[in-house]
XYZ file of C-alpha atoms in Angstrom:
726
model
C -353.979 50.036 17.836
C -353.088 51.474 14.443
C -349.607 53.031 14.852
C -350.290 55.435 12.001
C -353.597 56.684 13.371
C -353.964 60.348 14.225
C -353.509 60.795 17.985
C -356.480 61.624 20.145
C -356.019 64.764 22.206
C -357.031 64.098 25.807
C -360.066 66.038 26.963
C -358.026 67.530 29.791
C -355.791 69.263 27.238
C -358.393 71.845 26.188
C -356.392 75.112 26.194
C -359.442 77.071 27.208
C -359.696 75.068 30.417
C -356.044 74.526 31.288
C -354.119 77.345 29.656
C -351.522 74.745 28.677
C -351.183 75.959 25.121
C -350.440 79.537 26.110
C -347.819 78.497 28.624
C -346.332 76.008 26.190
C -346.162 78.546 23.359
C -344.436 81.109 25.565
C -341.875 78.488 26.556
C -341.340 77.464 22.921
C -340.667 81.061 21.920
C -338.122 81.399 24.681
C -336.500 78.181 23.487
C -336.035 79.342 19.889
C -335.511 83.034 20.728
C -338.320 84.334 18.475
C -341.715 85.812 19.289
C -343.376 84.865 15.998
C -342.988 81.077 16.027
C -345.803 78.617 16.544
C -345.983 74.889 16.988
C -345.490 72.528 14.087
C -348.385 70.193 13.494
C -348.355 67.575 16.228
C -345.987 69.345 18.627
C -348.597 70.749 20.987
C -350.628 67.541 20.777
C -347.578 65.661 22.040
C -346.959 68.190 24.830
C -350.607 68.050 25.937
C -350.522 64.254 25.924
C -347.571 64.322 28.316
C -348.440 67.302 30.517
C -352.233 67.169 30.797
C -352.818 63.508 30.022
C -349.722 62.153 31.835
C -349.622 59.436 29.204
C -347.131 57.535 27.086
C -346.390 58.882 23.630
C -344.351 57.877 20.608
C -343.350 60.704 18.269
C -342.062 59.682 14.836
C -341.148 62.845 12.958
C -338.484 63.818 10.459
C -335.196 65.326 11.588
C -335.604 69.044 12.254
C -339.317 68.815 13.119
C -338.636 69.785 16.730
C -338.815 66.666 18.871
C -336.461 68.168 21.466
C -338.792 71.173 21.784
C -341.557 68.770 22.837
C -339.673 67.305 25.749
C -338.048 70.540 26.911
C -341.345 72.449 26.896
C -343.141 69.537 28.550
C -340.421 69.342 31.188
C -340.783 72.981 32.195
C -344.568 72.751 32.373
C -344.415 69.568 34.446
C -341.827 71.089 36.784
C -344.106 74.076 37.357
C -346.779 71.613 38.432
C -344.456 70.045 40.998
C -343.130 67.106 39.018
C -339.637 65.738 39.523
C -336.809 65.890 36.968
C -337.045 64.460 33.478
C -334.660 61.606 32.715
C -333.564 61.708 29.090
C -331.811 58.605 27.764
C -329.620 59.775 24.910
C -327.353 57.569 22.775
C -324.471 59.793 21.686
C -322.208 62.345 23.335
C -322.636 64.767 20.431
C -326.378 64.546 20.946
C -325.993 65.247 24.663
C -323.877 68.330 24.032
C -326.415 69.789 21.612
C -329.347 68.956 23.867
C -327.776 70.638 26.887
C -327.076 73.771 24.840
C -330.675 73.823 23.609
C -331.984 73.303 27.129
C -330.001 76.205 28.505
C -331.544 78.532 25.890
C -334.988 77.617 27.230
C -333.984 78.037 30.850
C -333.925 74.299 31.443
C -331.311 73.150 33.944
C -329.858 70.132 32.168
C -326.896 68.000 33.233
C -325.387 64.808 31.864
C -323.771 61.696 33.255
C -321.572 59.987 30.689
C -318.133 58.516 30.159
C -316.433 61.880 29.600
C -317.452 63.736 32.775
C -316.796 61.319 35.629
C -315.268 64.203 37.591
C -318.702 65.883 37.652
C -320.803 62.915 38.763
C -320.746 63.777 42.461
C -321.800 67.363 41.728
C -324.677 66.057 39.582
C -325.824 63.719 42.350
C -325.789 66.566 44.876
C -327.748 68.840 42.503
C -330.364 66.119 42.061
C -330.754 65.826 45.818
C -331.313 69.596 46.039
C -333.880 69.359 43.215
C -331.815 71.727 41.096
C -331.916 69.579 37.950
C -334.736 69.752 35.398
C -333.320 67.241 32.895
C -330.794 64.483 33.583
C -329.245 63.072 30.415
C -328.004 59.490 30.638
C -326.396 57.088 28.232
C -328.169 53.713 28.079
C -325.018 52.060 29.459
C -325.324 54.141 32.633
C -328.521 52.247 33.477
C -326.403 49.154 34.078
C -323.560 50.769 35.988
C -323.741 48.808 39.271
C -323.424 51.816 41.587
C -325.914 53.931 39.631
C -328.334 51.050 39.020
C -328.416 49.874 42.635
C -327.957 53.114 44.592
C -329.366 56.003 42.536
C -331.794 54.659 39.950
C -334.485 53.387 42.389
C -334.780 56.823 44.025
C -334.718 58.485 40.615
C -337.599 56.278 39.401
C -339.642 57.286 42.446
C -339.009 61.011 41.857
C -338.986 61.077 38.061
C -341.350 63.555 36.459
C -340.994 62.191 32.914
C -338.927 59.601 31.042
C -337.731 60.441 27.529
C -336.140 57.880 25.236
C -334.449 59.683 22.357
C -333.610 57.834 19.130
C -336.074 55.211 20.298
C -335.638 52.967 17.257
C -332.661 51.596 19.192
C -335.129 49.945 21.599
C -336.192 47.570 18.870
C -334.316 44.703 17.276
C -333.185 47.201 14.606
C -330.774 48.691 17.135
C -329.547 45.424 18.646
C -325.913 45.760 17.655
C -325.778 49.537 17.951
C -326.382 49.743 21.694
C -327.581 46.514 23.381
C -328.250 48.475 26.569
C -331.099 50.234 24.788
C -333.051 46.977 25.055
C -332.778 47.364 28.836
C -335.087 50.366 28.625
C -338.014 48.022 28.193
C -337.386 46.769 31.743
C -337.117 50.334 33.070
C -340.366 51.288 31.346
C -342.068 48.307 32.964
C -341.060 49.657 36.395
C -342.485 53.130 35.794
C -345.553 54.041 37.845
C -348.659 54.799 35.850
C -349.179 58.523 35.516
C -345.527 59.290 34.900
C -345.448 60.409 31.254
C -343.077 58.604 28.929
C -342.002 59.984 25.568
C -340.152 58.060 22.885
C -338.890 59.947 19.838
C -337.286 58.941 16.566
C -336.955 60.163 13.010
C -336.288 56.753 11.478
C -338.766 53.957 11.975
C -340.855 51.821 9.648
C -344.157 50.318 10.777
C -342.476 47.210 12.192
C -340.259 49.310 14.451
C -343.102 51.685 15.393
C -345.230 48.754 16.527
C -342.303 47.278 18.467
C -341.613 50.569 20.273
C -345.294 51.126 21.071
C -345.544 47.641 22.575
C -342.531 48.252 24.791
C -343.850 51.654 25.878
C -347.011 49.936 27.029
C -345.161 47.505 29.314
C -346.222 47.819 32.942
C -348.908 50.328 32.015
C -351.851 50.340 34.383
C -350.027 48.748 37.345
C -350.514 51.801 39.565
C -353.598 53.920 40.127
C -353.199 56.680 37.556
C -355.141 59.115 39.695
C -352.337 59.114 42.253
C -350.012 60.613 39.658
C -352.511 62.813 37.837
C -353.336 60.562 34.882
C -356.506 59.012 33.488
C -356.639 55.236 34.132
C -358.936 54.703 31.135
C -356.499 56.345 28.721
C -353.180 55.379 30.228
C -352.858 51.884 28.785
C -352.891 53.123 25.183
C -349.733 54.608 23.701
C -350.429 57.762 21.701
C -348.507 57.680 18.408
C -347.895 60.966 16.628
C -346.417 60.267 13.236
C -345.759 62.852 10.566
C -344.607 62.807 6.953
C -340.937 62.044 6.382
C -340.421 63.968 3.139
C -337.922 66.818 3.328
C -338.742 69.434 0.698
C -335.268 70.969 0.985
C -333.365 67.822 0.024
C -332.281 67.226 -3.552
C -331.376 63.538 -3.774
C -329.146 61.903 -6.337
C -327.101 58.778 -7.056
C -323.950 58.730 -9.165
C -322.675 55.245 -9.989
C -318.972 55.298 -10.821
C -316.659 52.423 -11.692
C -314.331 52.289 -8.702
C -312.892 54.068 -5.668
C -310.506 56.068 -7.833
C -313.377 57.540 -9.856
C -315.370 58.353 -6.699
C -312.461 60.146 -5.063
C -311.668 61.975 -8.293
C -315.269 63.191 -8.515
C -315.064 64.453 -4.938
C -311.772 66.232 -5.598
C -313.283 67.870 -8.665
C -316.646 68.914 -7.249
C -316.377 69.312 -3.463
C -315.994 73.061 -3.880
C -319.207 73.179 -5.944
C -321.371 71.772 -3.148
C -323.325 74.371 -1.153
C -322.084 75.540 2.229
C -320.456 72.988 4.480
C -321.453 69.410 4.998
C -320.640 65.807 5.790
C -318.906 63.176 3.654
C -319.749 59.721 4.987
C -317.451 56.696 4.619
C -318.259 53.108 5.594
C -314.893 52.477 7.274
C -312.511 54.318 9.572
C -309.559 53.959 7.229
C -311.690 55.135 4.306
C -312.630 58.303 6.202
C -309.041 58.985 7.251
C -307.607 58.348 3.781
C -310.242 60.499 2.076
C -309.718 63.366 4.514
C -305.968 63.230 3.954
C -306.400 63.290 0.162
C -308.791 66.245 0.282
C -306.514 68.197 2.627
C -303.553 67.588 0.328
C -305.648 69.068 -2.494
C -306.269 72.209 -0.443
C -309.734 71.491 0.985
C -310.479 72.331 4.620
C -311.749 69.000 5.938
C -311.247 66.865 9.028
C -311.721 63.152 9.717
C -314.305 62.151 12.333
C -314.432 58.481 13.374
C -314.722 56.267 16.405
C -310.917 56.344 16.517
C -310.829 60.153 16.784
C -309.960 61.579 20.191
C -313.140 62.821 21.971
C -311.746 66.334 22.410
C -310.863 66.475 18.717
C -314.347 65.261 17.822
C -315.936 68.041 19.850
C -313.628 70.597 18.236
C -314.482 69.295 14.764
C -318.215 69.518 15.472
C -317.806 73.138 16.538
C -315.750 73.948 13.437
C -318.395 72.474 11.137
C -321.172 74.371 12.884
C -319.174 77.595 12.488
C -318.495 76.804 8.795
C -314.759 76.799 9.493
C -314.362 73.589 7.510
C -315.892 72.569 4.203
C -316.720 69.114 5.492
C -316.167 66.450 8.095
C -315.251 63.125 6.520
C -317.017 60.820 8.923
C -318.124 57.317 9.731
C -321.480 56.692 11.388
C -319.842 57.988 14.590
C -321.203 61.368 13.420
C -324.909 60.750 13.163
C -327.849 60.878 15.484
C -328.281 64.157 17.282
C -325.683 66.245 15.475
C -327.469 69.547 15.018
C -326.431 71.979 12.302
C -329.648 73.369 10.792
C -327.887 74.940 7.790
C -325.882 71.874 6.761
C -325.630 72.265 2.998
C -324.816 68.780 1.736
C -324.324 65.131 2.588
C -322.236 62.903 0.319
C -321.818 59.162 0.841
C -318.720 57.340 -0.415
C -320.338 53.950 -0.218
C -323.899 53.231 0.811
C -325.142 52.485 4.345
C -326.707 49.068 4.726
C -330.346 50.187 4.915
C -332.656 53.022 3.867
C -333.307 53.601 7.569
C -329.623 54.343 8.201
C -329.376 56.370 4.993
C -332.401 58.525 5.826
C -331.014 59.082 9.328
C -327.749 60.439 7.929
C -329.078 62.512 5.031
C -331.617 64.022 7.418
C -328.787 66.017 8.945
C -328.907 68.333 5.903
C -331.263 71.140 4.969
C -333.122 71.491 8.250
C -333.185 75.298 8.123
C -332.316 75.965 4.487
C -334.418 75.968 1.345
C -331.997 73.692 -0.490
C -329.474 70.997 0.399
C -327.743 68.482 -1.838
C -327.603 64.768 -1.038
C -325.525 62.508 -3.271
C -324.780 58.813 -2.979
C -321.644 57.414 -4.642
C -322.112 53.651 -4.121
C -319.281 51.172 -4.474
C -319.254 47.532 -5.619
C -317.572 46.606 -2.323
C -320.486 47.914 -0.204
C -322.285 44.537 0.256
C -319.041 42.914 1.437
C -318.617 45.620 4.076
C -322.255 45.257 5.158
C -321.843 41.500 5.598
C -318.655 41.955 7.610
C -320.247 44.312 10.135
C -323.447 42.261 10.367
C -321.515 39.060 11.052
C -319.231 40.715 13.608
C -322.159 42.039 15.647
C -324.235 38.877 16.014
C -323.602 36.650 19.055
C -323.249 32.931 18.464
C -324.602 30.202 20.720
C -321.183 28.600 21.179
C -319.557 31.851 22.303
C -322.414 32.759 24.629
C -322.408 29.355 26.334
C -318.631 29.516 26.728
C -318.922 32.842 28.592
C -321.793 31.695 30.811
C -319.893 28.523 31.726
C -316.939 30.532 33.059
C -319.048 32.815 35.281
C -320.249 31.984 38.769
C -321.070 33.804 41.990
C -317.691 35.538 42.291
C -317.166 38.571 40.052
C -314.741 38.185 37.147
C -313.433 41.288 35.407
C -313.655 41.580 31.642
C -309.840 41.276 31.169
C -309.773 38.192 33.390
C -312.731 36.680 31.540
C -311.013 37.388 28.243
C -308.177 35.156 29.430
C -310.638 32.310 30.009
C -312.608 32.480 26.758
C -311.179 32.837 23.287
C -313.033 36.058 22.418
C -311.487 39.455 21.780
C -312.257 42.362 24.087
C -314.673 44.354 21.901
C -316.929 41.447 20.832
C -316.703 40.034 24.368
C -317.981 43.297 25.845
C -320.831 43.349 23.336
C -321.713 39.728 24.094
C -321.724 40.384 27.854
C -324.147 43.262 27.344
C -326.445 41.065 25.275
C -326.360 38.315 27.912
C -326.939 40.906 30.635
C -330.000 42.264 28.863
C -331.203 38.673 28.412
C -330.842 38.145 32.183
C -328.150 35.433 32.045
C -325.308 37.503 33.536
C -325.132 40.613 35.665
C -322.604 43.397 35.997
C -321.581 44.046 39.615
C -318.769 45.831 41.397
C -315.608 44.019 40.359
C -316.870 42.494 37.138
C -319.464 39.989 35.950
C -321.367 37.157 37.619
C -323.807 34.536 36.437
C -327.411 35.048 37.523
C -328.107 31.329 37.445
C -331.116 32.000 35.233
C -331.458 29.435 32.481
C -330.515 30.920 29.128
C -331.529 29.679 25.718
C -330.061 30.931 22.468
C -332.924 32.612 20.641
C -331.998 31.391 17.178
C -335.395 32.384 15.791
C -334.954 35.971 16.956
C -331.467 36.330 15.512
C -332.536 34.808 12.208
C -335.464 37.229 12.136
C -333.050 40.123 12.646
C -330.675 38.757 10.005
C -333.514 38.322 7.519
C -334.762 41.856 8.152
C -331.273 43.196 7.550
C -330.900 41.246 4.324
C -334.170 42.747 3.143
C -333.009 46.249 4.113
C -329.741 45.744 2.236
C -331.703 44.792 -0.864
C -333.861 47.903 -0.421
C -330.687 49.982 -0.423
C -329.490 48.374 -3.638
C -332.941 48.986 -5.122
C -332.735 52.649 -4.097
C -329.466 52.998 -6.004
C -330.991 51.533 -9.167
C -334.545 52.853 -9.134
C -335.814 55.068 -11.933
C -338.634 56.355 -9.727
C -338.590 59.313 -7.337
C -335.906 58.753 -4.741
C -337.617 60.569 -1.877
C -340.829 58.674 -2.543
C -338.828 55.425 -2.555
C -337.344 56.208 0.878
C -340.748 57.190 2.253
C -342.369 53.984 1.044
C -339.526 51.905 2.449
C -340.119 53.602 5.801
C -343.875 52.939 5.516
C -344.752 56.624 5.245
C -348.387 56.796 4.043
C -347.804 60.317 2.656
C -345.164 59.141 0.154
C -345.270 61.197 -3.040
C -342.989 62.381 -5.831
C -340.605 65.125 -4.738
C -340.030 66.754 -8.121
C -336.433 67.582 -7.150
C -334.315 64.434 -7.210
C -332.241 63.322 -10.179
C -334.965 60.949 -11.341
C -337.716 63.556 -11.108
C -335.889 66.585 -12.502
C -332.775 65.190 -14.150
C -329.246 64.951 -12.800
C -328.442 68.123 -10.888
C -324.780 67.155 -10.484
C -321.944 67.251 -12.986
C -320.539 63.745 -13.505
C -317.374 64.989 -15.202
C -313.998 64.553 -13.541
C -310.873 66.677 -14.001
C -307.850 64.740 -15.262
C -305.631 66.115 -12.496
C -308.184 64.879 -9.938
C -308.047 61.398 -11.450
C -304.258 61.475 -11.215
C -304.380 62.652 -7.600
C -306.909 59.979 -6.660
C -304.866 57.299 -8.405
C -301.770 58.465 -6.569
C -303.548 58.387 -3.208
C -304.923 54.904 -3.811
C -301.531 53.671 -4.959
C -299.932 54.915 -1.737
C -298.354 52.069 0.164
C -297.245 51.382 3.696
C -298.952 51.476 7.095
C -297.122 51.001 10.416
C -297.210 47.780 12.417
C -296.724 48.925 15.983
C -294.797 46.668 18.371
C -296.537 45.086 21.336
C -295.272 46.482 24.656
C -297.097 44.319 27.259
C -297.790 40.632 27.659
C -301.556 40.088 28.082
C -303.008 39.836 31.584
C -303.875 36.252 32.461
C -301.423 34.578 30.077
C -300.177 32.400 32.930
C -303.633 30.787 33.121
C -302.942 29.297 29.701
C -299.442 28.099 30.595
C -297.508 31.077 29.217
C -294.790 32.204 31.667
C -294.886 35.861 30.611
C -296.298 38.951 32.277
C -295.691 42.680 32.494
C -293.693 44.616 29.913
C -292.024 42.858 27.033
C -288.272 43.271 27.391
C -286.862 45.859 24.990
C -284.232 43.411 23.709
C -286.971 40.888 22.792
C -289.352 43.204 20.902
C -289.532 43.905 17.207
C -289.076 47.400 15.796
C -291.948 49.268 14.187
C -292.839 47.332 11.041
C -294.775 47.937 7.848
C -297.706 46.442 5.978
C -298.519 47.135 2.368
C -302.055 48.206 3.326
C -304.947 47.642 5.699
C -307.585 45.243 4.439
C -310.144 48.038 4.832
C -308.160 50.665 2.894
C -309.548 52.248 -0.246
C -306.453 51.609 -2.360
C -304.666 48.272 -2.088
C -307.293 47.026 0.362
C -309.504 45.772 -2.467
C -306.774 43.636 -4.044
C -305.773 42.286 -0.633
C -309.377 41.476 0.344
C -309.575 39.406 -2.826
C -306.246 37.729 -2.043
C -307.318 36.764 1.478
C -310.892 35.792 0.615
C -312.128 32.389 1.745
C -311.596 29.606 0.862
C -307.823 29.893 1.246
C -305.839 29.529 -1.957
C -302.059 29.538 -2.066
C -300.002 30.834 -4.968
C -296.938 33.035 -5.469
C -297.457 36.776 -5.158
C -298.560 38.692 -8.250
C -296.065 41.067 -9.868
C -298.263 44.079 -9.073
C -298.431 43.267 -5.366
C -294.707 42.485 -5.230
C -293.899 45.833 -6.876
C -296.065 47.561 -4.280
C -294.312 45.676 -1.478
C -290.929 46.750 -2.840
C -292.126 50.362 -2.796
C -293.016 49.962 0.886
C -289.425 48.998 1.614
C -288.114 51.860 -0.525
C -290.191 54.360 1.497
C -289.342 52.785 4.859
C -287.148 55.159 6.860
C -285.548 52.500 9.013
C -282.764 53.449 11.365
C -280.687 50.380 10.460
C -281.066 48.613 7.123
C -281.824 44.867 7.380
C -279.015 42.469 6.545
C -281.115 39.356 5.859
C -284.677 38.169 5.158
C -286.623 35.423 6.974
C -290.075 34.033 6.071
C -292.714 33.079 8.619
C -293.950 29.481 8.542
C -297.538 29.107 7.301
C -300.099 26.317 7.165
C -302.295 28.081 4.623
C -300.116 30.221 2.342
C -296.486 29.016 2.397
C -296.008 29.691 -1.329
C -297.295 33.238 -0.992
C -295.083 34.100 1.969
C -291.952 32.503 0.543
C -292.452 34.283 -2.783
C -292.781 37.622 -0.994
C -289.674 36.932 1.101
C -287.603 35.838 -1.911
C -288.873 38.740 -4.003
C -288.005 41.359 -1.378
C -284.623 39.731 -0.709
C -283.833 39.868 -4.416
C -284.999 43.458 -4.776
C -282.944 44.535 -1.773
C -279.947 42.345 -2.622
C -280.213 40.688 0.769
C -279.546 37.045 1.668
C -282.696 34.955 2.108
C -282.205 32.745 5.176
C -285.308 30.575 4.652
C -288.382 29.916 6.743
C -288.356 30.173 10.519
C -288.580 26.691 12.004
C -291.235 25.322 14.352
C -291.346 23.087 17.375
C -294.016 21.433 19.547
C -296.278 20.972 16.560
C -295.948 24.535 15.355
C -298.346 27.424 15.953
C -301.964 26.521 16.659
C -305.134 28.556 16.456
C -305.621 31.331 13.964
C -306.556 34.958 13.532
C -309.522 36.330 15.451
C -308.863 34.903 18.905
C -308.174 37.052 21.918
C -304.663 37.887 23.063
C -304.253 35.235 25.755
C -305.408 32.352 23.574
C -303.540 33.633 20.542
C -300.318 33.907 22.549
C -300.796 30.460 24.081
C -301.042 28.949 20.608
C -297.738 30.572 19.604
C -295.608 30.345 22.742
C -292.509 28.149 22.365
C -293.652 27.075 18.881
C -290.929 28.818 16.797
C -287.351 27.605 16.374
C -284.549 29.698 14.879
C -281.803 27.127 15.511
C -281.871 25.967 11.906
C -281.170 29.448 10.539
C -277.853 31.229 10.321
C -279.174 34.315 12.110
C -276.824 37.291 11.658
C -275.999 39.848 14.315
C -277.740 42.662 12.410
C -281.398 43.547 11.738
C -283.591 40.871 10.140
C -286.583 41.542 7.876
C -289.347 39.099 8.921
C -292.050 38.423 6.288
C -295.660 37.299 6.846
C -298.867 37.503 4.831
C -301.322 39.018 7.341
C -300.792 40.910 10.622
C -303.825 40.516 12.835
C -303.234 40.372 16.575
C -299.457 40.981 16.103
C -298.676 38.183 18.558
C -297.209 36.026 15.785
C -294.642 38.722 14.995
C -294.086 39.328 18.727
C -293.257 35.707 19.575
C -291.270 35.052 16.367
C -289.248 38.250 16.850
C -288.447 37.199 20.434
C -287.057 33.909 19.074
C -284.944 35.676 16.439
C -283.659 38.231 18.932
C -282.648 35.424 21.280
C -280.876 33.738 18.348
C -278.695 36.814 17.836
C -280.549 39.311 15.618
C -279.922 42.870 16.794
C -283.382 43.922 15.580
C -286.411 42.425 13.832
C -288.321 44.449 11.232
C -291.709 42.845 10.484
C -293.361 43.174 7.081
C -296.827 41.893 6.129
C -298.838 42.266 2.978
C -301.984 43.200 4.918
C -302.890 44.629 8.306
C -306.275 43.582 9.635
C -307.416 46.491 11.771
């Protein structure tokens, strides 16, 4: 099958015979609240494929084309013909909120089951039993919730009138590290009886992904007599692909290459007010989004940060404020992406480039959906490839880690925290790895935790290398987009295998730069000041990790108040826009050890000058280090000299000294530090001690060392590190 071929319209969809088009058009007009609208090209064909043909369809259309109208209209028509509820698998909470609002406008009774509304789950289940639900929205993770998977999903599959997979590119390898549970949908699709229509929709898919999705949609097709569910057995096995042009005539694309983060922030400070309407400023990192939002607010701009670290209620409030044009912009990570619906979004600016044209097109497609013009500007940074590599490496499972997890699981359920105590993997990557192994069939989530399935598992090195190679190619495409002299929209279309690719006549390469590259001197000063800002808190640990006793550490429960350190300080996070760059260079592999540079020492002194400690330290102690003893000692001596404090030397070690290193989980990290420090060789005073290290990662090093110093007589321990990783 050619995935780009025009879709055949089933013979049963003839409006003259069925009246489907008239009913569908009336429903569409109710949905949008206008009596003069008609279907976009391909919309009714998709609806007829689902409603009259009861077939499987893949719709690849640009953002704003109206994919949600297809499944809401089809749902109502199917329900009128006696079909059961539509199950809509939706990846993001913001998307669910917008979809439910849209459904209500069309008279569709839509409800959601997700992580934020557990108090409503029983009401939703009861409404389903009474057949009072037209559309049930689920997150992909819900499909593997043991109670839902084992008790509710089988009945739902039997009653389901239609299955919709939104943002279906996540089914493919492209979405592996975004939501592993999306790969589970292939198994659900294989269980679906023939004659139950299935719709997959996406705005971002090249031919490779389209083919992958179409193959998965065809799984299990033809296993049940289509006539029993109203379909045509001769047509059912083929997936109908409806693919439209990706060009957005309203978007005016541009790229402005500036020298560094200071210049990019200064440009934004100078020109944010010139951008049309309200919009989104994307950052590659959480700290970058938070720092940029703070800088813009200090300059008088109405903006808010929106990241994965933002409280869910605050996220929802920020979305509403942007839709109501009560803020100029949300400064966001990719947490604000798929499904966010603001048709009049006036601009999208990127401080740093996403790692692929697919991701970039997805994000810029938020703009200009219902306006004649919208501005899209990319401000790439030289650090972008380093950030791409970091996230790509963090998301890929390794064979050694996977086998370690499988070896610890058996027939008895083990909770994730308990498993974390048995394998040296931090919680977030462990949870991701468990999902991958679950989708691969090696482990299974049950009530009480995880068990091994006993199914032989082989690390698919070829598959992961194929994914890695595809990502490397996409990263190069993004760099090529930044540097091309050709039409930018045409470049994106060709990269996404759009056969209609053509010059847009609007971008900076077609029509000349539409943006002013000048920067106000006061903006440069403000940006420089923001990037020079020093000091981030190092919060004290309050609890010993669960399961520490399994690794021989006799500690559990709360850490005693008289053994904790006080809130400390780091010069900067490694991911920060300002000092983060210099620190990333300092801590780059391979490890090199040398005294601290004067610039970094001056910045560290400023951290201490700004530190509003309750009790000033009376002495300085350095942490022992295998890799950077010169660096740490030079920092400790430099700060002691600047503060006119006695330098007591380096904290001693025992039992071979600390073992392990950064990156392990809490139990293993603590086990490698417990009873390994010795303060007996230091003349520890009775007052507060400033404890110096190079990098704060898990914070267990500071926790255990501070406990030793407190036991040796220090009234308080104030940790300081050059960098905070996290």
